[in-house]
Amino acid sequence: MIEVADVFRQFGGAYLAAFGNSMLPSHERAIRDIIRCRTEAMGGHLYECDSCHQQIYSYHSCKNRSCPKCHTEQTRRWLELRKDEMLPISYFHVTVTVPEVLRPLFQANQNDAYRIFMKACADSILELAKDPRYVNGLVGSLMVLHTCNQQMLYHPHTHSLVTGGGITDDGSWNPANEGFLFPLQALSMLVRGKFLTRLKRLRPDINIPESAWQQNWVSHCTIWGKGEQAVLDYLARYVFRIAITNSRILAMDDQTVTFRYKERKKRRWRTCRVSGMEFMRRFLLHVLPKGFHKVRYFGIWNPKNRHMLKQVDLLFVLTHPAAVDLTSGQTTEKSPTRKVAPGAACLHCSTGTLFLIKNIPRPTIRPP
């Protein structure tokens, strides 16, 4: 199978030679880390089977958040932490997309634009949900920033998991209307107004296109039925999604890379063939600035509101004990990805046990 790392090894040198002087440090590090991930350059361990005596090398991962190999264990840990926060209710999946006229502005001012955009989306969701005509309560919103579409083109948007109900001022729980959270047109207008106003105030040096004030911001809302694990598994794909996974790369030659993508409207898989340099350019578009948090929590899921979440949890235990028990009974935990470790079964003969022979230190002189 061809991997992103193979593409980077093939075309990375030419890309760095052409654009290295103007590249962001985070882009250079992504290239270096992905190429070295799970190779001898990262160090690791050597194991041997006590039955068939097969030796197995296990190298460390790079842990770069843009690397397609480094998210299995992270996803599992994240799911475990989120399980305790899920309530036996329906959820809504809300997306908001930045209009095309503003994308060059976002790309040139990523830290500020992404931060203000996510806050504008969150505040708009909380404000509309608080309206007595809709939920009339403080909802929870878990928001993830994405910057790409299936073809790795620049397409910034947010995915939000929103609770189908909220906690009222008097501490009671108010469920959302069946299949309806709030009007999407109102959400789009609120996000647009909040984002542009805050950007203009915080960054007066940025020239905002006049058409942006009238441009429609596309938003969608999909209801999820009750089923906490299904919701979590679905959202986990968004939380740790990168520009492209290794499984979508189909072919590579001296000049080009071919990958598949899903055409959403027709629900069909298509193929896209681009030059190796263009593949790298598209991939690196979605390497986020260093230190930027792409996952954020608002409303009752905000860390400062943990007491509210506990209050709601207790409320459901007292008022809907059967629903809570049933939900927990239906929750199934996926087994974590198998790792090579002392005492593990041999991957070759399946009868022997692996034992550690030696540690492999990381080379003191790193390859360029």
Coordinates of N, CA, C and O in Angstrom, one line a residue, residues 95-233:
T95 N -23.0 21.9 10.8 CA -21.8 22.3 10.1 C -22.0 23.7 9.6 O -23.1 24.1 9.2
V96 N -21.0 24.5 9.6 CA -21.0 25.9 9.1 C -19.7 26.0 8.2 O -18.6 25.7 8.6
T97 N -19.9 26.5 7.0 CA -18.8 26.6 6.0 C -18.5 28.1 5.7 O -19.4 28.9 5.5
V98 N -17.2 28.3 5.6 CA -16.8 29.7 5.2 C -17.0 29.9 3.7 O -16.6 29.0 2.9
P99 N -17.6 31.0 3.3 CA -17.8 31.3 1.9 C -16.5 31.4 1.1 O -15.5 31.8 1.7
E100 N -16.5 31.2 -0.2 CA -15.3 31.2 -1.0 C -14.6 32.5 -1.0 O -13.4 32.6 -1.0
V101 N -15.4 33.6 -0.9 CA -14.8 34.9 -1.0 C -13.9 35.2 0.1 O -12.9 36.0 0.0
L102 N -14.0 34.5 1.3 CA -13.2 34.8 2.4 C -12.1 33.8 2.6 O -11.3 33.9 3.5
R103 N -12.0 32.8 1.8 CA -11.0 31.7 2.0 C -9.6 32.2 1.8 O -8.7 31.8 2.6
P104 N -9.3 33.1 0.9 CA -7.9 33.7 0.8 C -7.5 34.4 2.1 O -6.4 34.3 2.6
L105 N -8.5 35.1 2.7 CA -8.3 35.8 4.0 C -8.0 34.8 5.1 O -7.0 35.0 5.9
F106 N -8.7 33.7 5.1 CA -8.5 32.7 6.1 C -7.1 32.1 6.0 O -6.4 31.9 7.0
Q107 N -6.7 31.8 4.8 CA -5.5 31.1 4.5 C -4.3 32.0 4.9 O -3.2 31.5 5.4
A108 N -4.4 33.3 4.7 CA -3.3 34.2 5.0 C -3.3 34.6 6.5 O -2.2 35.1 7.0
N109 N -4.3 34.4 7.2 CA -4.4 34.8 8.7 C -5.0 33.6 9.5 O -6.0 33.8 10.2
Q110 N -4.4 32.5 9.4 CA -5.0 31.3 10.0 C -5.3 31.3 11.5 O -6.4 31.0 11.9
N111 N -4.3 31.7 12.2 CA -4.5 31.7 13.7 C -5.7 32.6 14.1 O -6.6 32.1 14.8
D112 N -5.7 33.8 13.7 CA -6.8 34.7 14.1 C -8.1 34.3 13.4 O -9.2 34.3 14.1
A113 N -8.1 34.0 12.1 CA -9.4 33.7 11.4 C -10.0 32.4 11.9 O -11.2 32.4 12.2
Y114 N -9.2 31.4 12.2 CA -9.8 30.1 12.7 C -10.3 30.3 14.1 O -11.4 29.8 14.4
R115 N -9.6 31.0 14.9 CA -10.0 31.2 16.3 C -11.4 32.0 16.4 O -12.3 31.6 17.1
I116 N -11.4 33.1 15.6 CA -12.6 33.9 15.6 C -13.8 33.2 15.0 O -14.9 33.3 15.5
F117 N -13.5 32.4 14.0 CA -14.6 31.7 13.3 C -15.2 30.6 14.2 O -16.4 30.5 14.3
M118 N -14.4 29.9 14.9 CA -14.9 28.8 15.8 C -15.7 29.5 17.0 O -16.8 29.0 17.4
K119 N -15.2 30.6 17.5 CA -15.9 31.3 18.6 C -17.3 31.9 18.1 O -18.3 31.8 18.8
A120 N -17.3 32.4 16.9 CA -18.5 32.9 16.3 C -19.5 31.8 16.1 O -20.7 32.0 16.4
C121 N -19.1 30.6 15.6 CA -20.0 29.5 15.4 C -20.6 29.1 16.8 O -21.8 28.8 16.9
A122 N -19.7 28.9 17.8 CA -20.1 28.5 19.1 C -21.1 29.4 19.7 O -22.2 29.0 20.2
D123 N -20.8 30.7 19.7 CA -21.6 31.7 20.3 C -23.0 31.8 19.6 O -24.0 32.0 20.3
S124 N -23.0 31.6 18.3 CA -24.3 31.6 17.6 C -25.1 30.4 17.9 O -26.4 30.6 18.1
I125 N -24.5 29.3 18.0 CA -25.3 28.1 18.4 C -25.9 28.2 19.8 O -27.1 27.9 20.1
L126 N -25.1 28.7 20.8 CA -25.5 28.9 22.1 C -26.6 29.9 22.2 O -27.6 29.8 23.0
E127 N -26.4 31.0 21.5 CA -27.4 32.1 21.5 C -28.8 31.7 21.0 O -29.8 32.0 21.6
L128 N -28.8 31.0 19.8 CA -30.0 30.6 19.3 C -30.7 29.5 20.1 O -31.9 29.5 20.3
A129 N -29.9 28.6 20.7 CA -30.5 27.5 21.5 C -31.1 28.1 22.8 O -32.1 27.6 23.3
K130 N -30.5 29.2 23.3 CA -31.0 29.9 24.5 C -32.4 30.5 24.3 O -33.1 30.8 25.2
D131 N -32.7 30.8 23.0 CA -34.0 31.5 22.7 C -35.2 30.7 23.1 O -35.2 29.5 22.9
P132 N -36.1 31.3 23.8 CA -37.3 30.6 24.3 C -38.1 29.9 23.2 O -38.9 29.0 23.5
R133 N -38.0 30.4 22.0 CA -38.7 29.8 20.9 C -38.1 28.4 20.4 O -38.8 27.7 19.7
Y134 N -36.9 28.1 20.8 CA -36.3 26.9 20.4 C -36.0 26.0 21.6 O -36.9 25.5 22.2
V135 N -34.7 25.9 22.0 CA -34.4 25.0 23.1 C -34.7 25.6 24.5 O -35.1 25.0 25.4
N136 N -34.5 26.9 24.6 CA -34.7 27.7 25.8 C -33.8 27.1 27.0 O -34.2 26.9 28.1
G137 N -32.5 26.9 26.6 CA -31.6 26.3 27.6 C -30.2 26.4 27.1 O -29.9 26.6 25.9
L138 N -29.2 26.1 28.0 CA -27.8 26.1 27.6 C -27.5 24.7 27.1 O -27.5 23.7 27.9
V139 N -27.1 24.6 25.8 CA -26.8 23.3 25.2 C -25.3 23.0 25.4 O -24.5 23.9 25.8
G140 N -24.9 21.8 25.0 CA -23.5 21.5 24.9 C -23.1 21.4 23.5 O -23.8 20.9 22.6
S141 N -21.9 21.9 23.1 CA -21.4 21.9 21.8 C -19.9 21.5 21.8 O -19.1 22.1 22.4
L142 N -19.6 20.4 21.1 CA -18.3 19.9 20.9 C -17.9 20.2 19.4 O -18.6 19.7 18.5
M143 N -17.0 21.1 19.2 CA -16.7 21.7 17.8 C -15.4 21.3 17.3 O -14.4 21.3 18.1
V144 N -15.3 20.9 16.0 CA -14.1 20.5 15.4 C -13.9 21.4 14.1 O -14.8 21.5 13.4
L145 N -12.7 21.9 13.9 CA -12.4 22.7 12.7 C -11.8 21.8 11.7 O -10.9 21.0 12.0
H146 N -12.3 21.9 10.5 CA -11.7 21.2 9.3 C -11.4 22.2 8.3 O -12.1 23.3 8.2
T147 N -10.4 22.0 7.5 CA -10.0 22.9 6.4 C -10.0 22.4 5.0 O -9.6 23.1 4.1
C148 N -10.4 21.1 4.8 CA -10.3 20.5 3.5 C -11.6 19.8 3.1 O -12.4 19.5 3.9
N149 N -11.7 19.6 1.8 CA -12.7 18.7 1.3 C -12.1 17.4 0.8 O -10.9 17.2 1.1
Q150 N -12.9 16.6 0.2 CA -12.4 15.2 -0.2 C -11.2 15.3 -1.2 O -10.4 14.3 -1.2
Q151 N -11.1 16.3 -1.9 CA -10.0 16.5 -2.9 C -8.8 17.2 -2.3 O -7.9 17.6 -3.0
M152 N -8.8 17.5 -1.0 CA -7.8 18.2 -0.3 C -7.7 19.7 -0.7 O -6.6 20.3 -0.5
L153 N -8.7 20.2 -1.2 CA -8.7 21.6 -1.6 C -9.1 22.4 -0.3 O -9.8 21.9 0.6
Y154 N -8.8 23.7 -0.3 CA -9.0 24.5 0.9 C -10.5 24.8 1.1 O -11.1 25.5 0.2
H155 N -11.0 24.4 2.2 CA -12.5 24.5 2.4 C -12.8 24.5 3.9 O -13.3 23.6 4.5
P156 N -12.4 25.6 4.6 CA -12.6 25.7 6.0 C -14.1 25.6 6.5 O -14.9 26.3 5.9
H157 N -14.3 24.8 7.5 CA -15.7 24.6 8.0 C -15.6 24.0 9.4 O -14.6 23.5 9.8
T158 N -16.7 24.1 10.1 CA -16.7 23.5 11.5 C -17.8 22.4 11.5 O -18.8 22.5 10.8
H159 N -17.5 21.4 12.3 CA -18.4 20.3 12.6 C -18.7 20.4 14.1 O -17.8 20.5 14.9
S160 N -20.0 20.5 14.5 CA -20.4 20.6 15.9 C -21.4 19.5 16.3 O -22.3 19.3 15.6
L161 N -21.1 18.8 17.4 CA -22.0 17.9 18.0 C -22.8 18.7 19.0 O -22.1 19.2 20.0
V162 N -24.1 18.8 18.9 CA -24.9 19.7 19.8 C -25.9 18.8 20.5 O -26.6 18.0 19.9
T163 N -26.0 19.0 21.8 CA -27.0 18.2 22.6 C -28.4 18.6 22.2 O -28.7 19.8 21.9
G164 N -29.3 17.6 22.1 CA -30.7 17.9 21.8 C -31.5 18.3 22.9 O -32.5 17.8 23.3
G165 N -31.0 19.4 23.6 CA -31.7 19.9 24.7 C -30.7 20.7 25.5 O -29.5 20.7 25.3
G166 N -31.2 21.5 26.5 CA -30.3 22.3 27.3 C -30.8 22.5 28.7 O -32.0 22.2 29.0
I167 N -29.9 23.0 29.6 CA -30.3 23.2 31.0 C -30.8 24.7 31.1 O -30.2 25.6 30.6
T168 N -32.0 24.8 31.7 CA -32.6 26.1 31.9 C -32.0 26.9 33.1 O -31.2 26.4 33.8
D169 N -32.4 28.1 33.2 CA -31.9 29.0 34.3 C -32.3 28.4 35.6 O -31.6 28.7 36.6
D170 N -33.4 27.7 35.7 CA -33.8 27.2 37.0 C -33.2 25.8 37.3 O -33.6 25.1 38.3
G171 N -32.3 25.3 36.4 CA -31.6 24.1 36.6 C -32.3 22.8 36.1 O -31.8 21.7 36.3
S172 N -33.4 23.0 35.4 CA -34.1 21.8 34.8 C -33.6 21.6 33.4 O -33.0 22.4 32.8
W173 N -34.0 20.4 32.8 CA -33.6 20.1 31.5 C -34.7 20.3 30.5 O -35.8 19.8 30.8
N174 N -34.5 21.0 29.5 CA -35.5 21.2 28.5 C -35.1 20.6 27.1 O -34.1 21.0 26.5
P175 N -35.8 19.6 26.6 CA -35.4 18.9 25.4 C -35.7 19.8 24.2 O -36.6 20.6 24.2
A176 N -35.0 19.6 23.1 CA -35.2 20.3 21.9 C -36.5 19.7 21.2 O -36.9 18.6 21.5
N177 N -37.1 20.5 20.4 CA -38.2 20.1 19.6 C -37.9 18.9 18.8 O -36.7 18.8 18.3
E178 N -38.8 18.0 18.5 CA -38.5 16.8 17.8 C -38.0 17.1 16.4 O -38.7 17.7 15.5
G179 N -36.7 16.7 16.1 CA -36.2 16.9 14.8 C -35.8 18.3 14.4 O -35.4 18.6 13.3
F180 N -35.9 19.3 15.4 CA -35.6 20.7 15.1 C -34.8 21.3 16.2 O -35.1 21.2 17.4
L181 N -33.7 22.0 15.9 CA -32.9 22.7 16.9 C -33.1 24.2 16.8 O -33.5 24.8 17.8
F182 N -32.9 24.8 15.7 CA -33.1 26.2 15.4 C -33.0 26.4 13.9 O -32.5 25.6 13.2
P183 N -33.5 27.6 13.4 CA -33.5 27.8 12.0 C -32.1 28.1 11.5 O -31.3 28.8 12.0
L184 N -31.7 27.4 10.4 CA -30.4 27.5 9.8 C -30.1 28.9 9.2 O -28.9 29.3 9.3
Q185 N -31.1 29.5 8.7 CA -30.8 30.8 8.1 C -30.4 31.8 9.2 O -29.5 32.6 9.0
A186 N -31.0 31.7 10.4 CA -30.7 32.6 11.5 C -29.2 32.3 11.9 O -28.5 33.2 12.3
L187 N -28.9 31.0 12.0 CA -27.5 30.6 12.4 C -26.5 31.2 11.4 O -25.5 31.7 11.8
S188 N -26.7 31.1 10.1 CA -25.8 31.6 9.1 C -25.6 33.1 9.3 O -24.5 33.6 9.2
M189 N -26.7 33.8 9.5 CA -26.6 35.3 9.6 C -25.9 35.7 10.9 O -25.1 36.6 10.9
L190 N -26.1 34.9 12.0 CA -25.4 35.2 13.2 C -23.9 35.0 13.1 O -23.1 35.8 13.6
V191 N -23.6 33.8 12.6 CA -22.1 33.5 12.4 C -21.4 34.6 11.6 O -20.4 35.1 11.9
R192 N -22.1 34.9 10.5 CA -21.5 35.9 9.6 C -21.3 37.3 10.3 O -20.2 37.9 10.3
G193 N -22.3 37.7 11.0 CA -22.2 39.0 11.7 C -21.2 39.0 12.8 O -20.4 39.9 12.9
K194 N -21.2 37.9 13.6 CA -20.2 37.9 14.7 C -18.8 37.8 14.2 O -17.9 38.4 14.7
F195 N -18.6 36.9 13.2 CA -17.2 36.8 12.7 C -16.7 38.1 12.1 O -15.6 38.5 12.4
L196 N -17.4 38.7 11.2 CA -16.9 39.8 10.5 C -16.7 41.0 11.4 O -15.8 41.8 11.3
T197 N -17.6 41.2 12.4 CA -17.5 42.3 13.3 C -16.3 42.1 14.2 O -15.6 43.1 14.5
R198 N -16.1 40.9 14.7 CA -14.9 40.7 15.6 C -13.6 40.8 14.8 O -12.6 41.3 15.3
L199 N -13.6 40.3 13.6 CA -12.4 40.3 12.8 C -12.0 41.8 12.5 O -10.9 42.2 12.6
K200 N -13.0 42.6 12.2 CA -12.8 44.0 11.9 C -12.3 44.7 13.1 O -11.4 45.6 13.0
R201 N -12.8 44.4 14.3 CA -12.3 45.0 15.5 C -10.9 44.6 16.0 O -10.1 45.4 16.4
L202 N -10.7 43.3 15.9 CA -9.4 42.8 16.3 C -8.3 42.9 15.3 O -7.1 43.0 15.7
R203 N -8.6 42.9 14.0 CA -7.6 43.0 13.0 C -8.0 44.1 12.0 O -8.4 43.8 10.8
P204 N -7.9 45.3 12.4 CA -8.3 46.4 11.5 C -7.4 46.5 10.2 O -7.8 47.2 9.3
D205 N -6.3 45.8 10.3 CA -5.3 45.9 9.2 C -5.8 45.0 8.0 O -5.3 45.1 6.9
I206 N -6.7 44.1 8.3 CA -7.2 43.1 7.2 C -8.3 43.8 6.4 O -9.2 44.4 6.9
N207 N -8.1 43.7 5.1 CA -9.1 44.2 4.2 C -10.2 43.2 3.9 O -10.0 42.2 3.3
I208 N -11.4 43.4 4.5 CA -12.5 42.5 4.3 C -13.3 42.8 3.1 O -13.7 44.0 2.9
P209 N -13.5 41.9 2.2 CA -14.3 42.2 0.9 C -15.7 42.6 1.3 O -16.3 42.1 2.2
E210 N -16.2 43.6 0.6 CA -17.5 44.2 0.9 C -18.6 43.1 0.7 O -19.6 43.0 1.4
S211 N -18.4 42.2 -0.3 CA -19.4 41.2 -0.6 C -19.5 40.2 0.5 O -20.5 39.5 0.6
A212 N -18.5 40.1 1.4 CA -18.6 39.2 2.5 C -19.7 39.5 3.5 O -20.3 38.6 4.1
W213 N -20.1 40.7 3.5 CA -21.2 41.1 4.5 C -22.6 40.7 3.9 O -23.5 40.6 4.7
Q214 N -22.7 40.4 2.6 CA -24.0 39.9 2.1 C -23.9 38.5 1.7 O -24.9 37.9 1.4
Q215 N -22.7 37.9 1.7 CA -22.6 36.5 1.2 C -23.2 35.5 2.2 O -23.1 35.7 3.4
N216 N -24.0 34.5 1.6 CA -24.6 33.5 2.5 C -23.5 32.5 3.0 O -22.6 32.1 2.3
W217 N -23.6 32.2 4.2 CA -22.8 31.2 4.9 C -23.6 29.9 4.9 O -24.6 29.8 5.6
V218 N -23.1 28.9 4.2 CA -23.8 27.6 4.2 C -23.7 26.9 5.5 O -22.7 26.7 6.1
S219 N -24.9 26.4 6.0 CA -24.9 25.7 7.2 C -25.9 24.5 7.1 O -26.9 24.6 6.3
H220 N -25.6 23.4 7.8 CA -26.5 22.2 7.8 C -26.7 21.7 9.2 O -25.8 22.0 10.0
C221 N -27.8 21.0 9.4 CA -28.1 20.4 10.7 C -28.8 19.1 10.5 O -29.8 19.0 9.8
T222 N -28.2 18.1 11.0 CA -28.7 16.7 10.9 C -29.0 16.2 12.3 O -28.1 16.3 13.2
I223 N -30.1 15.6 12.5 CA -30.5 15.0 13.8 C -29.9 13.6 13.9 O -29.9 12.8 13.0
W224 N -29.4 13.3 15.1 CA -28.9 11.9 15.4 C -29.9 11.3 16.4 O -30.2 12.0 17.4
G225 N -30.3 10.1 16.2 CA -31.1 9.4 17.2 C -30.3 9.1 18.4 O -29.1 9.2 18.5
K226 N -31.0 8.6 19.4 CA -30.3 8.2 20.7 C -29.4 7.0 20.4 O -29.8 6.1 19.7
G227 N -28.2 7.1 20.9 CA -27.2 6.1 20.7 C -25.9 6.7 20.9 O -25.2 7.1 19.9
E228 N -25.4 6.9 22.1 CA -24.2 7.6 22.4 C -23.0 7.1 21.7 O -22.2 7.9 21.2
Q229 N -22.8 5.8 21.7 CA -21.6 5.2 21.1 C -21.6 5.5 19.6 O -20.5 5.8 19.0
A230 N -22.7 5.4 18.9 CA -22.8 5.7 17.5 C -22.4 7.1 17.2 O -21.7 7.4 16.3
V231 N -22.9 8.0 18.1 CA -22.5 9.4 17.9 C -21.0 9.7 18.1 O -20.4 10.4 17.4
L232 N -20.5 9.1 19.1 CA -19.1 9.2 19.4 C -18.2 8.7 18.3 O -17.2 9.3 17.9
D233 N -18.5 7.5 17.9 CA -17.7 6.9 16.8 C -17.7 7.7 15.6 O -16.7 7.9 14.9

